[in-house]
Amino acid sequence: MRGLKVAPSGRPGRGRLYVNRPDGRAVAWYDRRTNRISVLADDQREAVLAALRPYLTGDWTIGPPPVPTPADLRRLALPPDQDLAPNRPGEGLLGELAYGSPGSRARHRMRQELQARERMGAELDALEEEGADWRALHDIPLPGLGLLDHLLIGPPGVLAIRTVPGRRQRARVGDLLLTVGRAEPRPDPRWIRRAAACAARVLTAPVTPVLALTDASRVEVAPTVRDILVLQPPTSSTTLTAPPATLKPPDIEALFTLARTHPTWTAP
């Protein structure tokens, strides 16, 4: 079949390449996590392989789409407004900037926050795409606390991540407060501890509090801060993959399936 085009999935980090007809209809997809090509019609196999060949790596398999697992069926049954997986980094801020009416100073601050979340979110999505055992969610509603910027589930465990724009200045992380440059200290360390504790109660699993400082010229962490992991892009992925594995792939999928459901976080 001529005219087949290869395109990535709608959201980065999903790990799939779709093979589409000129009219946009998919005829196959390549899951880079499992190295499997799923073909919707067997008579199109050769054309699909020809289109995907530049993207194939390692030992791949090809065949009809796999039978949905129970987790897949639960995900497909979710109404769109109850599925958190499609959330983009900074989804809430995007809505406020597009439809709200903040003042110029507030808008500038919100844009800095959005850029920080987008940068960190891109790193997490890239980590998810490169490794089969990582799952990332963005803008998770925590009762009484607001939105958690990112939730990362992977072999080292579950991490609750709050991003802070460094604004190319020195950042100092203390037990209770975080200071960027000469700005007023922020209670981010206290907040992320509470957020991680909330997520741990909801998921019934240990959750590590994480602060990610983007574009800081230097980051100083008080020696007494031992329970919070401090990240600084672009070296975040190296830091995240260093700890030993504590979760197996089935545990990661089970936690991700639970975490992506909106009622999980908002149920009384």
PDB file of C-alpha atoms in Angstrom:
ATOM      1  CA  MET A   1       0.000   0.000   0.000  1.00  0.00           C
ATOM      2  CA  ARG A   2       1.403   3.363  -1.007  1.00  0.00           C
ATOM      3  CA  GLY A   3       1.253   6.578   0.921  1.00  0.00           C
ATOM      4  CA  LEU A   4       1.543   5.140   4.421  1.00  0.00           C
ATOM      5  CA  LYS A   5       2.862   7.651   6.941  1.00  0.00           C
ATOM      6  CA  VAL A   6       4.436   7.041  10.344  1.00  0.00           C
ATOM      7  CA  ALA A   7       3.451   9.367  13.185  1.00  0.00           C
ATOM      8  CA  PRO A   8       4.006   9.297  16.959  1.00  0.00           C
ATOM      9  CA  SER A   9       1.122   9.006  19.380  1.00  0.00           C
ATOM     10  CA  GLY A  10      -0.702  12.178  20.383  1.00  0.00           C
ATOM     11  CA  ARG A  11       1.079  12.680  23.677  1.00  0.00           C
ATOM     12  CA  PRO A  12       4.885  12.363  23.965  1.00  0.00           C
ATOM     13  CA  GLY A  13       6.138   9.503  26.037  1.00  0.00           C
ATOM     14  CA  ARG A  14       3.466   6.990  25.069  1.00  0.00           C
ATOM     15  CA  GLY A  15       6.034   4.836  23.248  1.00  0.00           C
ATOM     16  CA  ARG A  16       4.019   4.145  20.079  1.00  0.00           C
ATOM     17  CA  LEU A  17       4.409   4.928  16.403  1.00  0.00           C
ATOM     18  CA  TYR A  18       1.258   4.737  14.274  1.00  0.00           C
ATOM     19  CA  VAL A  19       1.199   3.801  10.597  1.00  0.00           C
ATOM     20  CA  ASN A  20      -1.621   5.738   8.927  1.00  0.00           C
ATOM     21  CA  ARG A  21      -3.294   5.835   5.527  1.00  0.00           C
ATOM     22  CA  PRO A  22      -3.313   9.167   3.656  1.00  0.00           C
ATOM     23  CA  ASP A  23      -6.825   9.775   5.059  1.00  0.00           C
ATOM     24  CA  GLY A  24      -5.468   9.496   8.624  1.00  0.00           C
ATOM     25  CA  ARG A  25      -6.848   6.072   9.514  1.00  0.00           C
ATOM     26  CA  ALA A  26      -4.396   3.805  11.349  1.00  0.00           C
ATOM     27  CA  VAL A  27      -3.496   0.448   9.789  1.00  0.00           C
ATOM     28  CA  ALA A  28      -0.871  -0.573  12.382  1.00  0.00           C
ATOM     29  CA  TRP A  29       1.187   0.618  15.305  1.00  0.00           C
ATOM     30  CA  TYR A  30       4.631  -0.133  16.697  1.00  0.00           C
ATOM     31  CA  ASP A  31       4.924  -0.311  20.478  1.00  0.00           C
ATOM     32  CA  ARG A  32       8.525   0.563  21.283  1.00  0.00           C
ATOM     33  CA  ARG A  33       8.192  -0.655  24.870  1.00  0.00           C
ATOM     34  CA  THR A  34       7.377  -4.218  23.856  1.00  0.00           C
ATOM     35  CA  ASN A  35       9.031  -4.080  20.392  1.00  0.00           C
ATOM     36  CA  ARG A  36       5.811  -5.388  18.851  1.00  0.00           C
ATOM     37  CA  ILE A  37       4.071  -4.344  15.613  1.00  0.00           C
ATOM     38  CA  SER A  38       0.288  -4.723  15.700  1.00  0.00           C
ATOM     39  CA  VAL A  39      -1.273  -4.939  12.207  1.00  0.00           C
ATOM     40  CA  LEU A  40      -4.996  -4.490  11.719  1.00  0.00           C
ATOM     41  CA  ALA A  41      -5.076  -6.305   8.351  1.00  0.00           C
ATOM     42  CA  ASP A  42      -2.610  -9.076   7.523  1.00  0.00           C
ATOM     43  CA  ASP A  43      -2.557  -8.258   3.781  1.00  0.00           C
ATOM     44  CA  GLN A  44      -0.904  -4.895   4.656  1.00  0.00           C
ATOM     45  CA  ARG A  45       1.973  -6.478   6.584  1.00  0.00           C
ATOM     46  CA  GLU A  46       4.694  -5.879   3.969  1.00  0.00           C
ATOM     47  CA  ALA A  47       3.711  -2.260   3.404  1.00  0.00           C
ATOM     48  CA  VAL A  48       3.635  -1.637   7.149  1.00  0.00           C
ATOM     49  CA  LEU A  49       7.068  -3.207   7.588  1.00  0.00           C
ATOM     50  CA  ALA A  50       8.485  -1.083   4.776  1.00  0.00           C
ATOM     51  CA  ALA A  51       7.172   2.093   6.428  1.00  0.00           C
ATOM     52  CA  LEU A  52       8.404   1.160   9.910  1.00  0.00           C
ATOM     53  CA  ARG A  53      11.766  -0.354   8.990  1.00  0.00           C
ATOM     54  CA  PRO A  54      13.808   2.824   9.755  1.00  0.00           C
ATOM     55  CA  TYR A  55      12.365   2.850  13.290  1.00  0.00           C
ATOM     56  CA  LEU A  56      12.695  -0.833  14.239  1.00  0.00           C
ATOM     57  CA  THR A  57      15.332  -1.853  16.765  1.00  0.00           C
ATOM     58  CA  GLY A  58      16.363  -5.159  18.266  1.00  0.00           C
ATOM     59  CA  ASP A  59      14.235  -8.296  17.995  1.00  0.00           C
ATOM     60  CA  TRP A  60      10.693  -7.279  17.114  1.00  0.00           C
ATOM     61  CA  THR A  61       7.512  -9.286  16.619  1.00  0.00           C
ATOM     62  CA  ILE A  62       4.519  -8.695  14.366  1.00  0.00           C
ATOM     63  CA  GLY A  63       0.954  -9.864  14.459  1.00  0.00           C
ATOM     64  CA  PRO A  64      -2.634  -8.855  15.215  1.00  0.00           C
ATOM     65  CA  PRO A  65      -3.339  -6.474  18.122  1.00  0.00           C
ATOM     66  CA  PRO A  66      -2.966  -8.228  21.492  1.00  0.00           C
ATOM     67  CA  VAL A  67      -6.034  -9.190  23.497  1.00  0.00           C
ATOM     68  CA  PRO A  68      -6.794  -6.415  26.032  1.00  0.00           C
ATOM     69  CA  THR A  69      -5.726  -7.168  29.585  1.00  0.00           C
ATOM     70  CA  PRO A  70      -8.050  -6.508  32.548  1.00  0.00           C
ATOM     71  CA  ALA A  71      -6.091  -3.289  33.186  1.00  0.00           C
ATOM     72  CA  ASP A  72      -6.645  -2.227  29.560  1.00  0.00           C
ATOM     73  CA  LEU A  73     -10.374  -2.875  29.864  1.00  0.00           C
ATOM     74  CA  ARG A  74     -10.606  -0.811  33.050  1.00  0.00           C
ATOM     75  CA  ARG A  75      -8.722   2.020  31.344  1.00  0.00           C
ATOM     76  CA  LEU A  76     -10.966   1.916  28.272  1.00  0.00           C
ATOM     77  CA  ALA A  77     -14.029   2.042  30.511  1.00  0.00           C
ATOM     78  CA  LEU A  78     -12.891   5.323  32.087  1.00  0.00           C
ATOM     79  CA  PRO A  79     -14.848   8.413  31.011  1.00  0.00           C
ATOM     80  CA  PRO A  80     -12.458  10.985  29.486  1.00  0.00           C
ATOM     81  CA  ASP A  81     -12.933  13.421  32.376  1.00  0.00           C
ATOM     82  CA  GLN A  82     -11.888  10.750  34.898  1.00  0.00           C
ATOM     83  CA  ASP A  83      -8.631   9.728  33.192  1.00  0.00           C
ATOM     84  CA  LEU A  84      -5.607  11.738  34.330  1.00  0.00           C
ATOM     85  CA  ALA A  85      -3.149  10.102  31.917  1.00  0.00           C
ATOM     86  CA  PRO A  86      -3.756  12.567  29.032  1.00  0.00           C
ATOM     87  CA  ASN A  87      -2.964  15.565  31.275  1.00  0.00           C
ATOM     88  CA  ARG A  88      -0.117  17.671  29.953  1.00  0.00           C
ATOM     89  CA  PRO A  89       2.495  19.130  32.298  1.00  0.00           C
ATOM     90  CA  GLY A  90       1.052  22.348  33.694  1.00  0.00           C
ATOM     91  CA  GLU A  91      -2.456  21.560  32.434  1.00  0.00           C
ATOM     92  CA  GLY A  92      -4.080  23.713  35.115  1.00  0.00           C
ATOM     93  CA  LEU A  93      -1.818  26.691  34.398  1.00  0.00           C
ATOM     94  CA  LEU A  94      -2.495  26.390  30.674  1.00  0.00           C
ATOM     95  CA  GLY A  95      -6.212  26.764  31.390  1.00  0.00           C
ATOM     96  CA  GLU A  96      -5.701  29.747  33.693  1.00  0.00           C
ATOM     97  CA  LEU A  97      -3.489  31.541  31.169  1.00  0.00           C
ATOM     98  CA  ALA A  98      -5.874  30.848  28.291  1.00  0.00           C
ATOM     99  CA  TYR A  99      -9.193  31.612  29.966  1.00  0.00           C
ATOM    100  CA  GLY A 100      -8.379  33.517  33.153  1.00  0.00           C
ATOM    101  CA  SER A 101      -7.542  37.176  33.599  1.00  0.00           C
ATOM    102  CA  PRO A 102      -4.461  37.385  35.843  1.00  0.00           C
ATOM    103  CA  GLY A 103      -2.554  40.644  36.148  1.00  0.00           C
ATOM    104  CA  SER A 104       0.709  41.162  34.312  1.00  0.00           C
ATOM    105  CA  ARG A 105       2.872  40.236  37.308  1.00  0.00           C
ATOM    106  CA  ALA A 106       0.820  37.136  38.070  1.00  0.00           C
ATOM    107  CA  ARG A 107       0.850  36.147  34.408  1.00  0.00           C
ATOM    108  CA  HIS A 108       4.658  36.422  34.296  1.00  0.00           C
ATOM    109  CA  ARG A 109       4.970  34.262  37.416  1.00  0.00           C
ATOM    110  CA  MET A 110       2.534  31.706  35.979  1.00  0.00           C
ATOM    111  CA  ARG A 111       4.501  31.509  32.739  1.00  0.00           C
ATOM    112  CA  GLN A 112       7.698  30.819  34.700  1.00  0.00           C
ATOM    113  CA  GLU A 113       5.915  28.075  36.637  1.00  0.00           C
ATOM    114  CA  LEU A 114       4.528  26.620  33.411  1.00  0.00           C
ATOM    115  CA  GLN A 115       7.936  26.547  31.709  1.00  0.00           C
ATOM    116  CA  ALA A 116       9.406  24.772  34.731  1.00  0.00           C
ATOM    117  CA  ARG A 117       6.658  22.139  34.748  1.00  0.00           C
ATOM    118  CA  GLU A 118       6.867  21.619  30.997  1.00  0.00           C
ATOM    119  CA  ARG A 119      10.631  21.148  31.125  1.00  0.00           C
ATOM    120  CA  MET A 120      10.459  18.651  33.979  1.00  0.00           C
ATOM    121  CA  GLY A 121       7.465  16.939  32.401  1.00  0.00           C
ATOM    122  CA  ALA A 122       9.371  16.510  29.134  1.00  0.00           C
ATOM    123  CA  GLU A 123      12.197  14.775  31.018  1.00  0.00           C
ATOM    124  CA  LEU A 124       9.775  12.419  32.741  1.00  0.00           C
ATOM    125  CA  ASP A 125       7.931  11.636  29.501  1.00  0.00           C
ATOM    126  CA  ALA A 126      11.264  10.929  27.789  1.00  0.00           C
ATOM    127  CA  LEU A 127      12.197   8.604  30.631  1.00  0.00           C
ATOM    128  CA  GLU A 128       8.857   6.850  30.210  1.00  0.00           C
ATOM    129  CA  GLU A 129       9.382   6.481  26.483  1.00  0.00           C
ATOM    130  CA  GLU A 130      12.901   5.125  26.800  1.00  0.00           C
ATOM    131  CA  GLY A 131      12.165   2.654  29.596  1.00  0.00           C
ATOM    132  CA  ALA A 132       9.304   0.172  29.560  1.00  0.00           C
ATOM    133  CA  ASP A 133       8.925   0.266  33.348  1.00  0.00           C
ATOM    134  CA  TRP A 134       8.299   3.987  33.952  1.00  0.00           C
ATOM    135  CA  ARG A 135       4.906   5.731  34.108  1.00  0.00           C
ATOM    136  CA  ALA A 136       4.331   9.464  34.564  1.00  0.00           C
ATOM    137  CA  LEU A 137       1.225  11.499  35.400  1.00  0.00           C
ATOM    138  CA  HIS A 138       0.861  15.269  35.531  1.00  0.00           C
ATOM    139  CA  ASP A 139      -1.399  17.667  37.455  1.00  0.00           C
ATOM    140  CA  ILE A 140      -2.873  15.248  39.974  1.00  0.00           C
ATOM    141  CA  PRO A 141      -5.553  16.750  42.273  1.00  0.00           C
ATOM    142  CA  LEU A 142      -4.738  16.236  45.969  1.00  0.00           C
ATOM    143  CA  PRO A 143      -7.576  16.927  48.422  1.00  0.00           C
ATOM    144  CA  GLY A 144      -6.885  20.107  50.371  1.00  0.00           C
ATOM    145  CA  LEU A 145      -3.485  20.667  48.736  1.00  0.00           C
ATOM    146  CA  GLY A 146      -4.162  21.590  45.110  1.00  0.00           C
ATOM    147  CA  LEU A 147      -2.362  20.065  42.146  1.00  0.00           C
ATOM    148  CA  LEU A 148       0.703  17.853  42.371  1.00  0.00           C
ATOM    149  CA  ASP A 149       2.913  18.749  39.401  1.00  0.00           C
ATOM    150  CA  HIS A 150       4.072  15.213  38.578  1.00  0.00           C
ATOM    151  CA  LEU A 151       3.740  11.658  39.862  1.00  0.00           C
ATOM    152  CA  LEU A 152       6.385   9.209  38.649  1.00  0.00           C
ATOM    153  CA  ILE A 153       6.079   5.452  39.123  1.00  0.00           C
ATOM    154  CA  GLY A 154       9.025   3.239  38.247  1.00  0.00           C
ATOM    155  CA  PRO A 155      11.418   0.565  39.482  1.00  0.00           C
ATOM    156  CA  PRO A 156      12.798   2.730  42.358  1.00  0.00           C
ATOM    157  CA  GLY A 157       9.255   3.371  43.632  1.00  0.00           C
ATOM    158  CA  VAL A 158       6.681   6.184  43.560  1.00  0.00           C
ATOM    159  CA  LEU A 159       7.821   9.823  43.512  1.00  0.00           C
ATOM    160  CA  ALA A 160       5.731  12.948  44.108  1.00  0.00           C
ATOM    161  CA  ILE A 161       7.422  15.836  42.297  1.00  0.00           C
ATOM    162  CA  ARG A 162       7.008  19.587  42.728  1.00  0.00           C
ATOM    163  CA  THR A 163       8.802  21.845  40.257  1.00  0.00           C
ATOM    164  CA  VAL A 164      10.292  25.219  41.147  1.00  0.00           C
ATOM    165  CA  PRO A 165      11.673  27.692  38.560  1.00  0.00           C
ATOM    166  CA  GLY A 166      15.269  28.573  39.448  1.00  0.00           C
ATOM    167  CA  ARG A 167      15.353  31.714  37.272  1.00  0.00           C
ATOM    168  CA  ARG A 168      19.147  31.293  36.788  1.00  0.00           C
ATOM    169  CA  GLN A 169      19.736  32.173  40.431  1.00  0.00           C
ATOM    170  CA  ARG A 170      21.051  30.325  43.460  1.00  0.00           C
ATOM    171  CA  ALA A 171      18.475  28.133  45.183  1.00  0.00           C
ATOM    172  CA  ARG A 172      18.712  27.027  48.807  1.00  0.00           C
ATOM    173  CA  VAL A 173      16.658  24.122  50.097  1.00  0.00           C
ATOM    174  CA  GLY A 174      16.085  23.984  53.844  1.00  0.00           C
ATOM    175  CA  ASP A 175      14.017  21.754  56.086  1.00  0.00           C
ATOM    176  CA  LEU A 176      10.963  24.005  55.930  1.00  0.00           C
ATOM    177  CA  LEU A 177      11.594  26.655  53.275  1.00  0.00           C
ATOM    178  CA  LEU A 178      13.125  27.036  49.809  1.00  0.00           C
ATOM    179  CA  THR A 179      14.672  30.307  48.659  1.00  0.00           C
ATOM    180  CA  VAL A 180      15.466  31.293  45.075  1.00  0.00           C
ATOM    181  CA  GLY A 181      17.757  34.320  44.767  1.00  0.00           C
ATOM    182  CA  ARG A 182      16.475  37.214  46.848  1.00  0.00           C
ATOM    183  CA  ALA A 183      12.833  36.251  46.567  1.00  0.00           C
ATOM    184  CA  GLU A 184      10.701  35.516  49.608  1.00  0.00           C
ATOM    185  CA  PRO A 185      11.228  31.979  50.974  1.00  0.00           C
ATOM    186  CA  ARG A 186       8.639  29.444  49.800  1.00  0.00           C
ATOM    187  CA  PRO A 187       7.188  26.568  51.873  1.00  0.00           C
ATOM    188  CA  ASP A 188       7.831  24.000  49.121  1.00  0.00           C
ATOM    189  CA  PRO A 189       9.667  21.463  51.335  1.00  0.00           C
ATOM    190  CA  ARG A 190       6.756  21.338  53.775  1.00  0.00           C
ATOM    191  CA  TRP A 191       4.226  21.176  50.942  1.00  0.00           C
ATOM    192  CA  ILE A 192       5.885  18.310  49.075  1.00  0.00           C
ATOM    193  CA  ARG A 193       6.177  16.284  52.277  1.00  0.00           C
ATOM    194  CA  ARG A 194       2.428  16.675  52.838  1.00  0.00           C
ATOM    195  CA  ALA A 195       1.721  15.866  49.189  1.00  0.00           C
ATOM    196  CA  ALA A 196       3.837  12.709  49.316  1.00  0.00           C
ATOM    197  CA  ALA A 197       2.126  11.618  52.532  1.00  0.00           C
ATOM    198  CA  CYS A 198      -1.278  12.193  50.913  1.00  0.00           C
ATOM    199  CA  ALA A 199      -0.298  10.192  47.824  1.00  0.00           C
ATOM    200  CA  ALA A 200       1.043   7.390  50.028  1.00  0.00           C
ATOM    201  CA  ARG A 201      -2.295   7.138  51.848  1.00  0.00           C
ATOM    202  CA  VAL A 202      -4.255   7.100  48.597  1.00  0.00           C
ATOM    203  CA  LEU A 203      -2.039   4.550  46.818  1.00  0.00           C
ATOM    204  CA  THR A 204      -1.208   2.562  49.985  1.00  0.00           C
ATOM    205  CA  ALA A 205       2.446   2.584  48.907  1.00  0.00           C
ATOM    206  CA  PRO A 206       5.558   4.505  50.015  1.00  0.00           C
ATOM    207  CA  VAL A 207       5.975   7.799  48.136  1.00  0.00           C
ATOM    208  CA  THR A 208       9.194   9.832  48.025  1.00  0.00           C
ATOM    209  CA  PRO A 209       8.866  13.647  48.109  1.00  0.00           C
ATOM    210  CA  VAL A 210      10.873  15.331  45.335  1.00  0.00           C
ATOM    211  CA  LEU A 211      11.721  18.961  44.547  1.00  0.00           C
ATOM    212  CA  ALA A 212      12.873  19.704  40.988  1.00  0.00           C
ATOM    213  CA  LEU A 213      14.615  23.038  40.467  1.00  0.00           C
ATOM    214  CA  THR A 214      14.831  24.060  36.819  1.00  0.00           C
ATOM    215  CA  ASP A 215      17.358  26.572  35.477  1.00  0.00           C
ATOM    216  CA  ALA A 216      18.920  27.324  38.855  1.00  0.00           C
ATOM    217  CA  SER A 217      22.527  28.552  38.652  1.00  0.00           C
ATOM    218  CA  ARG A 218      23.376  26.596  41.796  1.00  0.00           C
ATOM    219  CA  VAL A 219      21.421  24.445  44.238  1.00  0.00           C
ATOM    220  CA  GLU A 220      22.392  24.217  47.903  1.00  0.00           C
ATOM    221  CA  VAL A 221      20.677  21.608  50.074  1.00  0.00           C
ATOM    222  CA  ALA A 222      20.893  21.771  53.849  1.00  0.00           C
ATOM    223  CA  PRO A 223      22.586  18.654  55.281  1.00  0.00           C
ATOM    224  CA  THR A 224      19.539  18.064  57.502  1.00  0.00           C
ATOM    225  CA  VAL A 225      17.286  17.570  54.444  1.00  0.00           C
ATOM    226  CA  ARG A 226      17.474  13.808  54.095  1.00  0.00           C
ATOM    227  CA  ASP A 227      13.907  12.787  53.287  1.00  0.00           C
ATOM    228  CA  ILE A 228      13.467  14.934  50.130  1.00  0.00           C
ATOM    229  CA  LEU A 229      15.108  14.088  46.820  1.00  0.00           C
ATOM    230  CA  VAL A 230      16.311  17.256  45.047  1.00  0.00           C
ATOM    231  CA  LEU A 231      16.576  17.154  41.250  1.00  0.00           C
ATOM    232  CA  GLN A 232      18.098  19.618  38.841  1.00  0.00           C
ATOM    233  CA  PRO A 233      17.388  19.127  35.116  1.00  0.00           C
ATOM    234  CA  PRO A 234      18.936  18.059  32.786  1.00  0.00           C
ATOM    235  CA  THR A 235      20.536  15.459  35.092  1.00  0.00           C
ATOM    236  CA  SER A 236      17.227  14.338  36.609  1.00  0.00           C
ATOM    237  CA  SER A 237      16.951  11.096  34.664  1.00  0.00           C
ATOM    238  CA  THR A 238      20.420   9.993  35.811  1.00  0.00           C
ATOM    239  CA  THR A 239      19.497  10.649  39.443  1.00  0.00           C
ATOM    240  CA  LEU A 240      16.145   8.894  39.122  1.00  0.00           C
ATOM    241  CA  THR A 241      17.528   5.733  37.553  1.00  0.00           C
ATOM    242  CA  ALA A 242      20.394   5.350  40.030  1.00  0.00           C
ATOM    243  CA  PRO A 243      18.522   3.852  43.058  1.00  0.00           C
ATOM    244  CA  PRO A 244      17.967   0.077  43.182  1.00  0.00           C
ATOM    245  CA  ALA A 245      14.675  -1.333  41.932  1.00  0.00           C
ATOM    246  CA  THR A 246      11.954  -1.956  44.503  1.00  0.00           C
ATOM    247  CA  LEU A 247       8.908  -2.321  42.230  1.00  0.00           C
ATOM    248  CA  LYS A 248       8.351  -4.998  39.600  1.00  0.00           C
ATOM    249  CA  PRO A 249       6.546  -4.257  36.280  1.00  0.00           C
ATOM    250  CA  PRO A 250       3.185  -5.710  37.454  1.00  0.00           C
ATOM    251  CA  ASP A 251       3.341  -3.521  40.590  1.00  0.00           C
ATOM    252  CA  ILE A 252       4.133  -0.454  38.466  1.00  0.00           C
ATOM    253  CA  GLU A 253       1.178  -1.115  36.152  1.00  0.00           C
ATOM    254  CA  ALA A 254      -1.188  -1.724  39.073  1.00  0.00           C
ATOM    255  CA  LEU A 255      -0.176   1.541  40.777  1.00  0.00           C
ATOM    256  CA  PHE A 256      -0.389   3.466  37.505  1.00  0.00           C
ATOM    257  CA  THR A 257      -3.873   2.092  36.789  1.00  0.00           C
ATOM    258  CA  LEU A 258      -4.994   3.206  40.253  1.00  0.00           C
ATOM    259  CA  ALA A 259      -3.279   6.604  40.109  1.00  0.00           C
ATOM    260  CA  ARG A 260      -4.573   7.615  36.678  1.00  0.00           C
ATOM    261  CA  THR A 261      -8.221   7.456  37.823  1.00  0.00           C
ATOM    262  CA  HIS A 262      -9.563  10.830  38.998  1.00  0.00           C
ATOM    263  CA  PRO A 263     -11.956   9.370  41.626  1.00  0.00           C
ATOM    264  CA  THR A 264      -8.966   7.674  43.286  1.00  0.00           C
ATOM    265  CA  TRP A 265      -7.818  11.100  44.481  1.00  0.00           C
ATOM    266  CA  THR A 266     -11.158  12.813  45.072  1.00  0.00           C
ATOM    267  CA  ALA A 267     -13.188  10.048  46.732  1.00  0.00           C
ATOM    268  CA  PRO A 268     -14.056  10.853  50.374  1.00  0.00           C
TER     269      PRO A 268
END
